[in-house]
Amino acid sequence: MSQLQDNFGRRFHYLRMSVTDVCNFKCTYCLPDGYRPEGKPKFLDLNEIENLVGAFAEVGTQKIRITGGEPTLRKDFTDIVRIVADNGKIKTLATTTNGYRLEKHAKEWFDAGLRRINVSVDSLDPRMFYQITGENKFDEVMRGVDAALEAGFERVKINAVLLKGLNDKDLPRFLHWIKHTPIDLRFIELMETGLGRDYFKAHHLAGADIKSQLLQDGWQLDQSAVDDGPAQNFSHGDFKGRIGLIMPYEKNFCASCNRLRVSAKGKLHLCLFTEHGVDLRDLLQSREQRGELIERLHGQLRAKKETHFLHDGITGVTQHLASIGG
């Protein structure tokens, strides 16, 4: 089957597949009031996930990231990992987690086929970590990071959302950590969502300012791989770790878009913002529907817009990032 491509020549190798909306943290920039279900959610089951992965693999997807909410809250998370890992066309299998189950399960997930893991650690100060996440689990999460390194993951990344007036003073601590630890540290620029306009105005910090500082301090911009996400990655000869910056407000950020998203309830999202999503679930029930599913994917790509419109202050219908996997 032909590679998924939009009208702007962008080719899509990367799927972010959410498996649950549920999260047990209350991060101030995402779910400040905690997870609030709307009715009884029915998330994609293992059969639907297998059919979804199979279809995307046939149209050129090389990388799948399992997301949430908090994806490891699913009791069958290890089974989901195995399903994706068993598809030989998927070259990279990753997940993003808040890390609260990582200490106990890192080796189990690695053995099931998971190879890359991103852990959200918004501060290395336990008090600030608690203030941002609403959970006093800093030590538990950090033990989980150590467990992931010991399990043999080929890449362990730490995600931190940049927040002016909160964790913006943490950069020296993070740099000290990665000087002797082989992890990728990724700073994510705060994005405005429907629920967070006031929060955005109070705490937005431009990633470009961090980039300028890194370049002044001798960090070098690395070449991106075809299935990489939107991060600009930097390395330094004196550091074992790397730094990545995700800067959605930078000019031409969307020009290199290579990712699509499917929500935990089976909706295809062409962008994190601006649209309601297209239901795929009716075509995820059997292997025999794959041709029709692939045809729908190709058809929807023709409707993908050139940009996310965040520069214009348009946040679309996305109320919080947990709803479609960030």
Coordinates of N, CA and C in Angstrom, one line a residue, residues 17-210:
M17 N -0.7 6.5 19.3 CA -1.9 5.7 19.6 C -2.3 5.7 21.0
S18 N -3.3 6.5 21.4 CA -3.8 6.5 22.8 C -4.6 5.3 23.1
V19 N -4.4 4.8 24.3 CA -5.2 3.6 24.7 C -6.1 3.8 25.9
T20 N -6.0 5.0 26.5 CA -6.9 5.4 27.6 C -6.8 6.9 27.7
D21 N -8.0 7.5 28.2 CA -8.0 8.9 28.5 C -7.6 9.1 30.0
V22 N -7.7 8.1 30.8 CA -7.6 8.1 32.2 C -6.2 8.5 32.6
C23 N -6.0 9.3 33.6 CA -4.7 9.7 34.2 C -4.9 9.8 35.7
N24 N -3.9 9.4 36.4 CA -4.0 9.4 37.9 C -3.2 10.6 38.5
F25 N -2.6 11.4 37.6 CA -1.9 12.7 38.0 C -2.9 13.9 37.7
K26 N -2.6 15.0 38.3 CA -3.4 16.2 38.1 C -2.5 17.4 37.7
C27 N -1.7 17.2 36.6 CA -0.8 18.2 36.2 C -1.5 19.5 35.9
T28 N -0.9 20.6 36.4 CA -1.6 21.9 36.3 C -1.8 22.4 34.9
Y29 N -1.0 21.9 33.9 CA -1.1 22.4 32.5 C -1.9 21.4 31.7
C30 N -2.4 20.4 32.3 CA -3.2 19.4 31.5 C -4.5 19.0 32.2
L31 N -4.5 18.5 33.4 CA -5.7 18.0 34.1 C -5.7 18.6 35.5
P32 N -5.8 19.9 35.7 CA -5.6 20.5 37.0 C -6.7 20.0 38.0
D33 N -7.8 19.6 37.6 CA -8.9 19.1 38.4 C -8.9 17.5 38.4
G34 N -7.9 16.9 37.8 CA -7.9 15.4 37.8 C -8.8 14.9 36.6
Y35 N -8.7 13.6 36.4 CA -9.5 13.0 35.3 C -11.0 13.0 35.7
R36 N -11.9 13.4 34.8 CA -13.3 13.4 35.0 C -14.0 12.7 33.8
P37 N -14.4 11.5 34.0 CA -14.9 10.7 32.9 C -16.3 11.2 32.5
E38 N -16.6 11.2 31.2 CA -17.9 11.5 30.7 C -18.6 10.2 30.4
G39 N -19.4 9.7 31.3 CA -20.1 8.5 31.2 C -19.1 7.4 31.4
K40 N -19.4 6.1 31.0 CA -18.5 5.0 31.1 C -17.7 4.9 29.8
P41 N -16.4 5.2 29.9 CA -15.6 5.1 28.6 C -15.4 3.7 28.2
K42 N -15.4 3.5 26.8 CA -15.1 2.2 26.3 C -13.9 2.4 25.3
F43 N -12.8 2.1 25.8 CA -11.6 2.3 25.0 C -11.3 1.1 24.0
L44 N -10.5 1.3 23.0 CA -10.2 0.3 22.0 C -9.8 -1.0 22.7
D45 N -10.3 -2.1 22.3 CA -9.9 -3.4 22.9 C -8.7 -3.9 22.1
L46 N -8.2 -5.1 22.5 CA -7.0 -5.6 21.9 C -7.2 -6.0 20.4
N47 N -8.3 -6.5 20.1 CA -8.6 -6.8 18.7 C -8.6 -5.6 17.8
E48 N -9.3 -4.5 18.3 CA -9.3 -3.2 17.6 C -7.9 -2.6 17.4
I49 N -7.1 -2.7 18.5 CA -5.8 -2.2 18.4 C -4.9 -3.0 17.4
E50 N -5.1 -4.3 17.4 CA -4.3 -5.1 16.4 C -4.7 -4.7 15.0
N51 N -6.0 -4.5 14.7 CA -6.4 -4.1 13.4 C -5.9 -2.7 13.0
L52 N -5.9 -1.8 14.0 CA -5.4 -0.5 13.7 C -4.0 -0.5 13.4
V53 N -3.2 -1.2 14.2 CA -1.7 -1.3 14.0 C -1.4 -1.9 12.7
G54 N -2.2 -2.9 12.3 CA -1.9 -3.6 11.0 C -2.2 -2.7 9.9
A55 N -3.2 -1.9 9.9 CA -3.5 -1.0 8.8 C -2.5 0.1 8.7
F56 N -2.1 0.7 9.8 CA -1.1 1.8 9.7 C 0.3 1.2 9.3
A57 N 0.6 0.0 9.7 CA 1.8 -0.6 9.2 C 1.9 -0.8 7.7
E58 N 0.7 -1.1 7.1 CA 0.7 -1.3 5.7 C 0.8 0.0 4.9
V59 N 0.6 1.2 5.5 CA 0.7 2.4 4.8 C 1.9 3.2 5.2
G60 N 3.0 2.5 5.7 CA 4.3 3.1 5.9 C 4.6 3.6 7.3
T61 N 3.7 3.3 8.3 CA 4.1 3.7 9.6 C 5.2 2.8 10.1
Q62 N 6.3 3.5 10.6 CA 7.5 2.8 11.1 C 7.6 2.9 12.6
K63 N 6.9 3.9 13.2 CA 7.1 4.1 14.6 C 5.7 4.3 15.3
I64 N 5.5 3.6 16.4 CA 4.2 3.8 17.1 C 4.6 4.1 18.6
R65 N 3.9 5.2 19.1 CA 4.1 5.5 20.5 C 2.7 5.3 21.2
I66 N 2.7 4.5 22.2 CA 1.5 4.2 23.0 C 1.4 5.3 24.0
T67 N 0.2 6.0 24.0 CA 0.0 7.2 24.8 C -1.3 7.1 25.6
G68 N -1.6 8.1 26.4 CA -2.8 8.2 27.2 C -3.2 9.7 27.2
G69 N -3.9 10.2 28.3 CA -3.9 9.7 29.6 C -2.6 9.1 30.1
E70 N -2.7 8.2 31.0 CA -1.6 7.4 31.5 C -1.8 6.0 31.0
P71 N -1.1 5.6 29.9 CA -1.3 4.3 29.2 C -1.1 3.1 30.1
T72 N -0.2 3.2 31.1 CA 0.1 2.0 31.9 C -1.0 1.7 32.9
L73 N -2.0 2.6 33.0 CA -3.2 2.3 33.8 C -4.0 1.1 33.3
R74 N -3.9 0.8 32.0 CA -4.6 -0.3 31.4 C -4.0 -1.6 31.9
K75 N -4.8 -2.5 32.4 CA -4.3 -3.8 33.0 C -3.7 -4.6 31.9
D76 N -4.1 -4.4 30.6 CA -3.6 -5.2 29.5 C -2.5 -4.4 28.8
F77 N -1.8 -3.5 29.4 CA -0.8 -2.7 28.8 C 0.3 -3.6 28.1
T78 N 0.7 -4.6 28.9 CA 1.8 -5.4 28.4 C 1.3 -6.2 27.1
D79 N 0.1 -6.6 27.1 CA -0.5 -7.2 25.9 C -0.5 -6.3 24.7
I80 N -0.8 -5.0 25.0 CA -0.8 -4.0 23.9 C 0.6 -3.9 23.3
V81 N 1.6 -3.8 24.2 CA 3.0 -3.7 23.8 C 3.3 -4.9 22.9
R82 N 2.9 -6.1 23.3 CA 3.2 -7.3 22.5 C 2.6 -7.2 21.1
I83 N 1.3 -6.8 21.0 CA 0.7 -6.7 19.7 C 1.4 -5.8 18.8
V84 N 1.9 -4.6 19.2 CA 2.6 -3.7 18.4 C 4.0 -4.3 18.0
A85 N 4.6 -4.9 19.0 CA 6.0 -5.4 18.8 C 6.0 -6.6 17.8
D86 N 4.9 -7.3 17.8 CA 4.8 -8.5 16.9 C 4.6 -8.1 15.4
N87 N 4.3 -6.9 15.2 CA 4.2 -6.5 13.8 C 5.6 -6.1 13.2
G88 N 6.1 -6.9 12.3 CA 7.4 -6.7 11.8 C 7.7 -5.4 11.1
K89 N 6.6 -4.8 10.6 CA 6.8 -3.5 9.9 C 7.0 -2.3 10.8
I90 N 6.7 -2.5 12.1 CA 6.9 -1.4 13.0 C 8.3 -1.5 13.5
K91 N 9.2 -0.5 13.2 CA 10.6 -0.5 13.6 C 10.9 0.0 15.0
T92 N 10.0 1.0 15.4 CA 10.3 1.6 16.7 C 9.0 1.6 17.5
L93 N 9.1 1.1 18.8 CA 7.9 1.1 19.7 C 8.3 1.8 20.9
A94 N 7.5 2.8 21.3 CA 7.8 3.7 22.4 C 6.5 3.9 23.2
T95 N 6.6 4.4 24.4 CA 5.5 4.9 25.2 C 5.9 6.1 25.9
T96 N 4.9 6.9 26.4 CA 5.1 8.0 27.3 C 4.3 7.7 28.5
T97 N 4.9 7.9 29.7 CA 4.3 7.6 31.0 C 4.6 8.6 32.0
N98 N 3.8 8.7 33.1 CA 4.2 9.5 34.2 C 5.1 8.8 35.1
G99 N 5.4 7.5 34.8 CA 6.4 6.7 35.5 C 6.0 6.1 36.8
Y100 N 4.8 6.2 37.2 CA 4.5 5.7 38.6 C 4.5 4.2 38.7
R101 N 4.4 3.5 37.5 CA 4.4 2.0 37.5 C 5.7 1.5 37.0
L102 N 6.6 2.4 36.6 CA 7.8 2.0 35.9 C 8.8 1.1 36.7
E103 N 8.9 1.5 38.0 CA 9.9 0.7 38.8 C 9.6 -0.8 38.8
K104 N 8.3 -1.1 38.9 CA 7.9 -2.5 39.0 C 7.9 -3.2 37.7
H105 N 7.6 -2.5 36.6 CA 7.3 -3.2 35.4 C 8.2 -2.9 34.2
A106 N 9.3 -2.1 34.4 CA 10.2 -1.7 33.3 C 10.7 -3.0 32.6
K107 N 11.2 -4.0 33.3 CA 11.8 -5.2 32.7 C 10.7 -6.0 31.9
E108 N 9.5 -6.1 32.5 CA 8.4 -6.8 31.9 C 8.0 -6.2 30.5
W109 N 8.0 -4.8 30.5 CA 7.6 -4.1 29.3 C 8.7 -4.3 28.2
F110 N 10.0 -4.2 28.7 CA 11.1 -4.4 27.8 C 11.1 -5.8 27.2
D111 N 10.8 -6.8 28.0 CA 10.8 -8.1 27.5 C 9.6 -8.3 26.5
A112 N 8.6 -7.6 26.7 CA 7.4 -7.7 25.7 C 7.7 -7.0 24.4
G113 N 8.7 -6.2 24.3 CA 9.1 -5.5 23.1 C 9.2 -4.0 23.0
L114 N 8.8 -3.4 24.2 CA 9.0 -1.9 24.2 C 10.5 -1.6 24.2
R115 N 10.8 -0.6 23.5 CA 12.2 -0.2 23.3 C 12.6 1.2 23.7
R116 N 11.6 2.1 23.6 CA 11.9 3.5 24.0 C 10.8 4.0 25.0
I117 N 11.2 4.8 25.9 CA 10.3 5.2 26.9 C 10.5 6.7 27.3
N118 N 9.4 7.5 27.3 CA 9.5 8.9 27.8 C 8.8 9.0 29.1
V119 N 9.5 9.6 30.1 CA 8.9 9.7 31.4 C 8.7 11.2 31.7
S120 N 7.6 11.6 32.1 CA 7.3 13.0 32.4 C 7.8 13.3 33.8
V121 N 8.8 14.2 33.8 CA 9.4 14.7 35.1 C 9.6 16.2 35.0
D122 N 8.6 16.9 35.4 CA 8.6 18.4 35.2 C 9.5 19.2 36.1
S123 N 10.0 18.5 37.1 CA 10.9 19.2 38.0 C 11.8 18.2 38.8
L124 N 13.0 18.6 39.0 CA 13.9 17.7 39.9 C 13.8 18.1 41.3
D125 N 13.0 19.1 41.6 CA 12.8 19.5 43.0 C 11.5 18.8 43.4
P126 N 11.5 17.9 44.4 CA 10.3 17.1 44.8 C 9.1 18.0 45.2
R127 N 9.4 19.2 45.8 CA 8.3 20.1 46.2 C 7.6 20.7 44.9
M128 N 8.5 21.1 43.9 CA 7.9 21.7 42.7 C 7.2 20.6 41.9
F129 N 7.8 19.4 41.9 CA 7.2 18.2 41.2 C 5.8 18.0 41.8
Y130 N 5.6 18.1 43.1 CA 4.3 17.9 43.7 C 3.4 19.1 43.3
Q131 N 3.9 20.3 43.3 CA 3.1 21.4 43.0 C 2.5 21.3 41.5
I132 N 3.3 20.8 40.6 CA 2.9 20.8 39.2 C 2.0 19.6 39.0
T133 N 2.4 18.4 39.5 CA 1.6 17.2 39.2 C 0.5 16.9 40.1
G134 N 0.5 17.5 41.3 CA -0.5 17.1 42.3 C -0.3 15.8 43.0
E135 N 0.8 15.2 42.8 CA 1.1 13.9 43.4 C 2.5 13.9 44.0
N136 N 2.6 13.4 45.2 CA 3.9 13.3 45.9 C 4.6 12.0 45.6
K137 N 5.0 11.9 44.3 CA 5.6 10.6 43.8 C 6.9 10.8 43.1
F138 N 7.6 11.9 43.5 CA 8.9 12.1 42.8 C 9.9 11.0 43.0
D139 N 10.1 10.5 44.2 CA 11.1 9.5 44.4 C 10.7 8.2 43.7
E140 N 9.4 7.9 43.7 CA 8.9 6.7 43.0 C 9.2 6.8 41.5
V141 N 8.9 7.9 40.9 CA 9.2 8.1 39.5 C 10.6 8.0 39.2
M142 N 11.5 8.6 40.0 CA 12.9 8.6 39.7 C 13.5 7.2 39.8
R143 N 13.0 6.4 40.8 CA 13.4 5.0 40.8 C 13.0 4.3 39.6
G144 N 11.8 4.7 39.0 CA 11.4 4.1 37.8 C 12.3 4.4 36.6
V145 N 12.8 5.6 36.6 CA 13.8 6.0 35.5 C 15.0 5.1 35.6
D146 N 15.5 4.9 36.8 CA 16.7 4.1 37.1 C 16.4 2.6 36.6
A147 N 15.1 2.2 36.9 CA 14.8 0.8 36.5 C 14.7 0.7 34.9
A148 N 14.3 1.7 34.3 CA 14.3 1.7 32.8 C 15.7 1.6 32.2
L149 N 16.6 2.4 32.8 CA 18.0 2.4 32.4 C 18.6 1.0 32.6
E150 N 18.3 0.4 33.7 CA 18.8 -0.9 34.0 C 18.2 -2.0 33.1
A151 N 16.9 -1.8 32.7 CA 16.3 -2.8 31.9 C 16.8 -2.9 30.5
G152 N 17.5 -1.9 30.1 CA 18.2 -2.0 28.8 C 17.5 -1.2 27.6
F153 N 16.6 -0.3 27.9 CA 15.9 0.4 26.9 C 16.9 1.2 26.1
E154 N 16.7 1.2 24.7 CA 17.7 1.8 23.9 C 17.6 3.3 24.0
R155 N 16.5 3.8 24.4 CA 16.5 5.3 24.7 C 15.5 5.6 25.8
V156 N 16.0 6.3 26.8 CA 15.1 6.8 27.9 C 15.1 8.3 27.8
K157 N 13.9 8.9 27.7 CA 13.8 10.3 27.6 C 13.0 10.8 28.8
I158 N 13.3 12.1 29.2 CA 12.6 12.8 30.2 C 11.9 14.0 29.6
N159 N 10.6 14.0 29.8 CA 9.8 15.1 29.3 C 9.6 16.1 30.4
A160 N 9.8 17.4 30.1 CA 9.5 18.5 31.1 C 8.8 19.6 30.3
V161 N 7.6 20.0 30.7 CA 7.0 21.1 30.1 C 7.6 22.4 30.8
L162 N 8.0 23.3 29.9 CA 8.6 24.6 30.4 C 7.5 25.5 31.0
L163 N 7.7 25.9 32.2 CA 6.6 26.7 32.9 C 7.3 27.9 33.6
K164 N 7.1 29.1 33.0 CA 7.6 30.3 33.6 C 7.1 30.5 35.0
G165 N 8.0 30.8 36.0 CA 7.6 31.0 37.4 C 7.4 29.8 38.2
L166 N 7.6 28.6 37.5 CA 7.5 27.3 38.2 C 8.8 26.6 38.1
N167 N 9.0 25.9 37.0 CA 10.2 25.0 36.9 C 11.3 25.7 36.0
D168 N 11.2 27.0 35.7 CA 12.1 27.6 34.7 C 13.5 27.8 35.4
K169 N 13.6 27.6 36.7 CA 14.9 27.7 37.4 C 15.6 26.3 37.5
D170 N 15.0 25.3 36.9 CA 15.5 23.9 37.1 C 16.5 23.5 36.1
L171 N 16.8 24.4 35.1 CA 17.7 24.0 34.0 C 19.1 23.5 34.5
P172 N 19.7 24.3 35.4 CA 21.0 23.8 35.9 C 21.0 22.4 36.6
R173 N 19.9 22.1 37.3 CA 19.8 20.8 37.9 C 19.7 19.7 36.8
F174 N 18.8 20.0 35.8 CA 18.7 19.0 34.7 C 20.0 18.8 34.0
L175 N 20.7 19.9 33.7 CA 22.0 19.8 33.0 C 23.0 19.0 33.9
H176 N 23.0 19.2 35.2 CA 23.9 18.4 36.1 C 23.6 16.9 36.0
W177 N 22.3 16.6 35.9 CA 21.9 15.2 35.8 C 22.3 14.5 34.6
I178 N 22.2 15.2 33.4 CA 22.5 14.5 32.2 C 24.0 14.6 31.8
K179 N 24.8 15.3 32.6 CA 26.2 15.3 32.4 C 26.8 13.9 32.4
H180 N 26.3 13.1 33.4 CA 26.9 11.8 33.5 C 25.8 10.6 33.3
T181 N 24.6 11.0 32.9 CA 23.6 10.0 32.7 C 23.1 10.0 31.3
P182 N 23.1 8.9 30.6 CA 22.8 8.8 29.2 C 21.3 8.8 28.9
I183 N 20.6 9.9 29.2 CA 19.2 10.1 28.9 C 19.0 11.3 28.0
D184 N 17.9 11.3 27.3 CA 17.5 12.5 26.5 C 16.5 13.3 27.3
L185 N 16.9 14.6 27.5 CA 16.0 15.5 28.2 C 15.3 16.4 27.2
R186 N 14.0 16.4 27.3 CA 13.2 17.1 26.3 C 12.4 18.2 27.0
F187 N 12.6 19.4 26.6 CA 11.8 20.5 27.1 C 10.7 20.8 26.1
I188 N 9.4 20.8 26.6 CA 8.3 21.0 25.7 C 7.7 22.4 26.0
E189 N 7.6 23.2 25.0 CA 7.0 24.5 25.2 C 5.5 24.4 25.5
L190 N 5.0 25.1 26.5 CA 3.6 25.1 26.9 C 2.8 25.5 25.7
M191 N 1.7 24.7 25.4 CA 0.8 25.0 24.3 C -0.6 25.4 24.9
E192 N -1.2 26.4 24.3 CA -2.5 26.8 24.8 C -3.6 25.9 24.4
T193 N -4.4 25.4 25.3 CA -5.6 24.6 25.0 C -6.9 25.3 25.4
G194 N -8.0 24.7 25.1 CA -9.3 25.4 25.4 C -9.5 25.7 26.8
L195 N -8.9 24.9 27.7 CA -9.1 25.1 29.2 C -8.1 26.0 29.8
G196 N -7.0 26.4 29.1 CA -5.9 26.9 29.7 C -5.4 28.3 29.3
R197 N -6.3 29.2 28.8 CA -5.8 30.4 28.3 C -5.1 31.3 29.4
D198 N -5.7 31.4 30.5 CA -5.1 32.2 31.6 C -3.8 31.5 32.1
Y199 N -3.8 30.2 32.2 CA -2.6 29.5 32.6 C -1.5 29.7 31.6
F200 N -1.9 29.7 30.3 CA -0.9 29.9 29.2 C -0.3 31.3 29.3
K201 N -1.1 32.3 29.5 CA -0.6 33.7 29.6 C 0.4 33.8 30.8
A202 N 0.1 33.1 31.9 CA 0.9 33.3 33.1 C 2.2 32.5 33.1
H203 N 2.2 31.4 32.3 CA 3.4 30.5 32.4 C 4.1 30.1 31.1
H204 N 3.6 30.7 30.0 CA 4.3 30.4 28.8 C 5.7 30.9 28.7
L205 N 6.7 30.0 28.3 CA 8.1 30.4 28.2 C 8.5 29.9 26.8
A206 N 9.1 30.9 26.0 CA 9.5 30.5 24.7 C 10.6 29.6 24.6
G207 N 10.4 28.5 23.9 CA 11.5 27.5 23.8 C 12.7 28.1 23.0
A208 N 12.4 29.1 22.2 CA 13.5 29.7 21.4 C 14.6 30.4 22.3
D209 N 14.1 30.8 23.5 CA 15.1 31.4 24.4 C 16.0 30.4 25.0
I210 N 15.5 29.2 25.3 CA 16.3 28.1 25.7 C 17.3 27.7 24.6

